[in-house]
Amino acid sequence: DTAVSQTPKYLVTQMGNDKSIKCEQNLGHDTMYWYKQDSKKFLKIMFSYNNKELIINETVPNRFSPKSPDKAHLNLHINSLELGDSAVYFCASSQENPGGRTDTQYFGPGTRLTVL
Amino acid sequence: GIQVEQSPPDLILQEGANSTLRCNFSDSVNNLQWFHQNPWGQLINLFYIPSGTKQNGRLSATTVATERYSLLYISSSQTTDSGVYFCAVDEFFPYSGGSNYKLTFGKGTLLTVNP
C-alpha cells in the first residue's frame, strides 16, 4: 500500500491554464505539506495543514491555493500557470508533535509540472 | 531564518568506499532529519535524529546539537546509494494562530557511486 500518493506524476500544460495536483495519505497523520523543488534541487515548503487548518503559508503567489477536504487529502490548485511554475511538487505528511515540532516526514513520489 | 549548509556539494566514490556527509546549521534546533532522493526522484527519510547517534545497516548518523552539526556516514557504498542527500532542520515560526515549526532543507550533497 502506498503511504503518500500524488496524481498526476507528470503534468504538461500551457501558460495561463489552471491545474490541480491531488495528494492522499493513508498513514493516519494529522499534518500534510506541499513542497516545491526547483531545477537546482532546492526544496522549499509552501503550505502545511494540520487537521484541515492552514498552519504554514509561505510567501508563494496567491495563484497557488491548497485545499484539504479531510485530513487524509491535501490538494494543490494553481491558477494562471506561468513558465516559472515549472518544478517538481512534493506532498508529504507527518504525525503531529506537541508544540508543533516536526516529526518524521513521509514524501509522495512528486509531480513534475512543465509549463510551456 | 536558519541557515543549513551541507558539504561537500558533490561526491564521487568507487563502490565499496566509505564517506561522510556533513550538515551545519546556524541556530539551535529541536529536530534534524536526513533524506535520500534517489535518481528517480523519490525522497526517503533516513533518520530522525535531533541528537546522538543512530544506525541503520550501512548508514549511521550523528547529531551534536550543542555544536550545531550532523554527520551522515555511509560505509561500503553501493551504486544504489547514488542520489542527493538532504539534511533538514526544524525552524520555529510564529503565525497569527500561534506558533509552529517547519522543516528547512539544505541544498544537498549529490553522491555518485561508480561500479
PDB file of N, CA and C in Angstrom, chain A residues 3-4 27 29 33 35 43 90-95 102-108, chain B residues 31-38 41-50 54-56 59 61 72 84-90 103 105:
ATOM      1  N   ALA A   3       1.970   4.851   0.901  1.00  0.00           N
ATOM      2  CA  ALA A   3       1.690   5.643   2.082  1.00  0.00           C
ATOM      3  C   ALA A   3       1.200   7.048   1.708  1.00  0.00           C
ATOM      4  N   VAL A   4       1.963   7.721   0.837  1.00  0.00           N
ATOM      5  CA  VAL A   4       1.596   9.053   0.357  1.00  0.00           C
ATOM      6  C   VAL A   4       1.583   8.988  -1.170  1.00  0.00           C
ATOM      7  N   LEU A  27      -1.623   7.075   6.176  1.00  0.00           N
ATOM      8  CA  LEU A  27      -0.845   6.805   7.388  1.00  0.00           C
ATOM      9  C   LEU A  27      -1.543   7.265   8.658  1.00  0.00           C
ATOM     10  N   HIS A  29      -1.875  10.329   9.508  1.00  0.00           N
ATOM     11  CA  HIS A  29      -1.179  11.506  10.023  1.00  0.00           C
ATOM     12  C   HIS A  29      -2.109  12.702  10.131  1.00  0.00           C
ATOM     13  N   TYR A  33       1.724  18.484   3.911  1.00  0.00           N
ATOM     14  CA  TYR A  33       2.545  19.589   3.413  1.00  0.00           C
ATOM     15  C   TYR A  33       2.607  19.564   1.888  1.00  0.00           C
ATOM     16  N   TYR A  35       5.588  20.900  -0.882  1.00  0.00           N
ATOM     17  CA  TYR A  35       6.923  21.442  -1.103  1.00  0.00           C
ATOM     18  C   TYR A  35       7.116  21.654  -2.599  1.00  0.00           C
ATOM     19  N   LEU A  43      14.673  22.345  -2.102  1.00  0.00           N
ATOM     20  CA  LEU A  43      13.340  22.029  -1.582  1.00  0.00           C
ATOM     21  C   LEU A  43      12.887  23.118  -0.632  1.00  0.00           C
ATOM     22  N   PHE A  90       6.106  18.245  -4.318  1.00  0.00           N
ATOM     23  CA  PHE A  90       6.009  17.081  -3.432  1.00  0.00           C
ATOM     24  C   PHE A  90       4.977  17.332  -2.344  1.00  0.00           C
ATOM     25  N   CYS A  91       4.199  16.301  -2.110  1.00  0.00           N
ATOM     26  CA  CYS A  91       3.315  16.280  -0.962  1.00  0.00           C
ATOM     27  C   CYS A  91       4.010  15.441   0.112  1.00  0.00           C
ATOM     28  N   ALA A  92       3.767  15.763   1.370  1.00  0.00           N
ATOM     29  CA  ALA A  92       4.338  14.988   2.475  1.00  0.00           C
ATOM     30  C   ALA A  92       3.352  14.977   3.624  1.00  0.00           C
ATOM     31  N   SER A  93       3.574  14.045   4.550  1.00  0.00           N
ATOM     32  CA  SER A  93       2.735  14.021   5.740  1.00  0.00           C
ATOM     33  C   SER A  93       3.577  13.606   6.939  1.00  0.00           C
ATOM     34  N   SER A  94       3.090  13.962   8.123  1.00  0.00           N
ATOM     35  CA  SER A  94       3.762  13.552   9.352  1.00  0.00           C
ATOM     36  C   SER A  94       2.750  13.547  10.485  1.00  0.00           C
ATOM     37  N   GLN A  95       3.144  12.886  11.563  1.00  0.00           N
ATOM     38  CA  GLN A  95       2.312  12.898  12.753  1.00  0.00           C
ATOM     39  C   GLN A  95       2.499  14.225  13.462  1.00  0.00           C
ATOM     40  N   THR A 102       8.180  19.292  14.314  1.00  0.00           N
ATOM     41  CA  THR A 102       8.016  18.367  13.199  1.00  0.00           C
ATOM     42  C   THR A 102       8.380  16.946  13.617  1.00  0.00           C
ATOM     43  N   ASP A 103       7.707  16.005  13.024  1.00  0.00           N
ATOM     44  CA  ASP A 103       8.024  14.594  13.209  1.00  0.00           C
ATOM     45  C   ASP A 103       8.546  14.065  11.883  1.00  0.00           C
ATOM     46  N   THR A 104       8.872  12.777  11.835  1.00  0.00           N
ATOM     47  CA  THR A 104       9.371  12.166  10.609  1.00  0.00           C
ATOM     48  C   THR A 104       8.394  12.441   9.473  1.00  0.00           C
ATOM     49  N   GLN A 105       8.925  12.977   8.378  1.00  0.00           N
ATOM     50  CA  GLN A 105       8.062  13.298   7.240  1.00  0.00           C
ATOM     51  C   GLN A 105       8.192  12.243   6.159  1.00  0.00           C
ATOM     52  N   TYR A 106       7.039  11.890   5.585  1.00  0.00           N
ATOM     53  CA  TYR A 106       6.976  10.901   4.522  1.00  0.00           C
ATOM     54  C   TYR A 106       6.509  11.605   3.257  1.00  0.00           C
ATOM     55  N   PHE A 107       7.288  11.433   2.195  1.00  0.00           N
ATOM     56  CA  PHE A 107       7.022  12.160   0.960  1.00  0.00           C
ATOM     57  C   PHE A 107       6.322  11.304  -0.088  1.00  0.00           C
ATOM     58  N   GLY A 108       5.490  11.961  -0.882  1.00  0.00           N
ATOM     59  CA  GLY A 108       4.918  11.329  -2.052  1.00  0.00           C
ATOM     60  C   GLY A 108       5.946  11.256  -3.169  1.00  0.00           C
TER      61      GLY A 108
ATOM     62  N   ASN B  31      15.061  19.440  16.091  1.00  0.00           N
ATOM     63  CA  ASN B  31      14.895  18.242  15.290  1.00  0.00           C
ATOM     64  C   ASN B  31      15.749  18.359  14.042  1.00  0.00           C
ATOM     65  N   LEU B  32      16.298  17.236  13.595  1.00  0.00           N
ATOM     66  CA  LEU B  32      17.046  17.186  12.351  1.00  0.00           C
ATOM     67  C   LEU B  32      16.708  15.882  11.665  1.00  0.00           C
ATOM     68  N   GLN B  33      16.519  15.950  10.349  1.00  0.00           N
ATOM     69  CA  GLN B  33      16.202  14.747   9.583  1.00  0.00           C
ATOM     70  C   GLN B  33      17.148  14.665   8.386  1.00  0.00           C
ATOM     71  N   TRP B  34      17.520  13.442   8.035  1.00  0.00           N
ATOM     72  CA  TRP B  34      18.283  13.174   6.817  1.00  0.00           C
ATOM     73  C   TRP B  34      17.370  12.450   5.818  1.00  0.00           C
ATOM     74  N   PHE B  35      17.467  12.874   4.550  1.00  0.00           N
ATOM     75  CA  PHE B  35      16.689  12.272   3.479  1.00  0.00           C
ATOM     76  C   PHE B  35      17.604  11.864   2.331  1.00  0.00           C
ATOM     77  N   HIS B  36      17.182  10.830   1.596  1.00  0.00           N
ATOM     78  CA  HIS B  36      17.859  10.438   0.370  1.00  0.00           C
ATOM     79  C   HIS B  36      16.872  10.582  -0.770  1.00  0.00           C
ATOM     80  N   GLN B  37      17.298  11.324  -1.812  1.00  0.00           N
ATOM     81  CA  GLN B  37      16.490  11.407  -3.018  1.00  0.00           C
ATOM     82  C   GLN B  37      17.173  10.576  -4.092  1.00  0.00           C
ATOM     83  N   ASN B  38      16.535   9.468  -4.493  1.00  0.00           N
ATOM     84  CA  ASN B  38      17.175   8.573  -5.453  1.00  0.00           C
ATOM     85  C   ASN B  38      17.119   9.175  -6.863  1.00  0.00           C
ATOM     86  N   GLY B  41      13.898  10.349  -8.227  1.00  0.00           N
ATOM     87  CA  GLY B  41      13.228  11.486  -7.600  1.00  0.00           C
ATOM     88  C   GLY B  41      12.537  11.211  -6.288  1.00  0.00           C
ATOM     89  N   GLN B  42      12.458   9.961  -5.877  1.00  0.00           N
ATOM     90  CA  GLN B  42      11.756   9.621  -4.641  1.00  0.00           C
ATOM     91  C   GLN B  42      12.558  10.071  -3.421  1.00  0.00           C
ATOM     92  N   LEU B  43      11.891  10.725  -2.489  1.00  0.00           N
ATOM     93  CA  LEU B  43      12.516  11.183  -1.243  1.00  0.00           C
ATOM     94  C   LEU B  43      12.198  10.205  -0.128  1.00  0.00           C
ATOM     95  N   ILE B  44      13.253   9.673   0.480  1.00  0.00           N
ATOM     96  CA  ILE B  44      13.091   8.683   1.544  1.00  0.00           C
ATOM     97  C   ILE B  44      13.714   9.238   2.818  1.00  0.00           C
ATOM     98  N   ASN B  45      12.962   9.146   3.905  1.00  0.00           N
ATOM     99  CA  ASN B  45      13.504   9.584   5.185  1.00  0.00           C
ATOM    100  C   ASN B  45      14.475   8.530   5.713  1.00  0.00           C
ATOM    101  N   LEU B  46      15.711   8.950   6.017  1.00  0.00           N
ATOM    102  CA  LEU B  46      16.723   8.020   6.525  1.00  0.00           C
ATOM    103  C   LEU B  46      16.775   8.020   8.048  1.00  0.00           C
ATOM    104  N   PHE B  47      16.843   9.211   8.611  1.00  0.00           N
ATOM    105  CA  PHE B  47      16.975   9.337  10.062  1.00  0.00           C
ATOM    106  C   PHE B  47      16.213  10.552  10.571  1.00  0.00           C
ATOM    107  N   TYR B  48      15.639  10.351  11.739  1.00  0.00           N
ATOM    108  CA  TYR B  48      15.087  11.448  12.545  1.00  0.00           C
ATOM    109  C   TYR B  48      16.003  11.525  13.744  1.00  0.00           C
ATOM    110  N   ILE B  49      16.885  12.541  13.799  1.00  0.00           N
ATOM    111  CA  ILE B  49      17.976  12.478  14.779  1.00  0.00           C
ATOM    112  C   ILE B  49      18.284  13.850  15.367  1.00  0.00           C
ATOM    113  N   PRO B  50      17.495  14.283  16.350  1.00  0.00           N
ATOM    114  CA  PRO B  50      17.753  15.587  16.968  1.00  0.00           C
ATOM    115  C   PRO B  50      19.062  15.634  17.752  1.00  0.00           C
ATOM    116  N   LYS B  54      22.523   7.243  15.562  1.00  0.00           N
ATOM    117  CA  LYS B  54      21.638   6.153  15.171  1.00  0.00           C
ATOM    118  C   LYS B  54      22.284   5.395  14.028  1.00  0.00           C
ATOM    119  N   GLN B  55      21.956   4.111  13.936  1.00  0.00           N
ATOM    120  CA  GLN B  55      22.496   3.303  12.848  1.00  0.00           C
ATOM    121  C   GLN B  55      21.365   2.539  12.187  1.00  0.00           C
ATOM    122  N   ASN B  56      21.490   2.404  10.850  1.00  0.00           N
ATOM    123  CA  ASN B  56      20.542   1.612  10.096  1.00  0.00           C
ATOM    124  C   ASN B  56      21.318   0.938   8.972  1.00  0.00           C
ATOM    125  N   LEU B  59      24.312   2.614   7.009  1.00  0.00           N
ATOM    126  CA  LEU B  59      24.220   4.049   7.262  1.00  0.00           C
ATOM    127  C   LEU B  59      24.144   4.321   8.757  1.00  0.00           C
ATOM    128  N   ALA B  61      24.133   7.990  11.543  1.00  0.00           N
ATOM    129  CA  ALA B  61      24.103   9.446  11.634  1.00  0.00           C
ATOM    130  C   ALA B  61      24.382   9.861  13.060  1.00  0.00           C
ATOM    131  N   LEU B  72      26.440  12.273   8.393  1.00  0.00           N
ATOM    132  CA  LEU B  72      25.861  11.038   7.861  1.00  0.00           C
ATOM    133  C   LEU B  72      27.005  10.194   7.311  1.00  0.00           C
ATOM    134  N   VAL B  84      20.825  12.294  -4.152  1.00  0.00           N
ATOM    135  CA  VAL B  84      21.073  13.505  -3.371  1.00  0.00           C
ATOM    136  C   VAL B  84      20.671  13.261  -1.932  1.00  0.00           C
ATOM    137  N   TYR B  85      21.550  13.636  -1.021  1.00  0.00           N
ATOM    138  CA  TYR B  85      21.278  13.510   0.408  1.00  0.00           C
ATOM    139  C   TYR B  85      20.998  14.894   0.979  1.00  0.00           C
ATOM    140  N   PHE B  86      19.830  15.018   1.603  1.00  0.00           N
ATOM    141  CA  PHE B  86      19.418  16.285   2.195  1.00  0.00           C
ATOM    142  C   PHE B  86      19.377  16.183   3.709  1.00  0.00           C
ATOM    143  N   CYS B  87      19.766  17.261   4.325  1.00  0.00           N
ATOM    144  CA  CYS B  87      19.565  17.415   5.754  1.00  0.00           C
ATOM    145  C   CYS B  87      18.510  18.510   5.914  1.00  0.00           C
ATOM    146  N   ALA B  88      17.635  18.376   6.912  1.00  0.00           N
ATOM    147  CA  ALA B  88      16.582  19.361   7.136  1.00  0.00           C
ATOM    148  C   ALA B  88      16.413  19.555   8.633  1.00  0.00           C
ATOM    149  N   VAL B  89      16.215  20.799   9.039  1.00  0.00           N
ATOM    150  CA  VAL B  89      16.082  21.099  10.467  1.00  0.00           C
ATOM    151  C   VAL B  89      14.779  21.839  10.741  1.00  0.00           C
ATOM    152  N   ASP B  90      14.310  21.722  11.971  1.00  0.00           N
ATOM    153  CA  ASP B  90      13.148  22.478  12.432  1.00  0.00           C
ATOM    154  C   ASP B  90      13.476  23.955  12.487  1.00  0.00           C
ATOM    155  N   LEU B 103      10.155  22.469   8.414  1.00  0.00           N
ATOM    156  CA  LEU B 103      11.452  21.936   8.031  1.00  0.00           C
ATOM    157  C   LEU B 103      12.110  22.856   7.015  1.00  0.00           C
ATOM    158  N   PHE B 105      15.390  22.935   4.533  1.00  0.00           N
ATOM    159  CA  PHE B 105      16.313  21.992   3.929  1.00  0.00           C
ATOM    160  C   PHE B 105      17.621  22.664   3.535  1.00  0.00           C
TER     161      PHE B 105
END
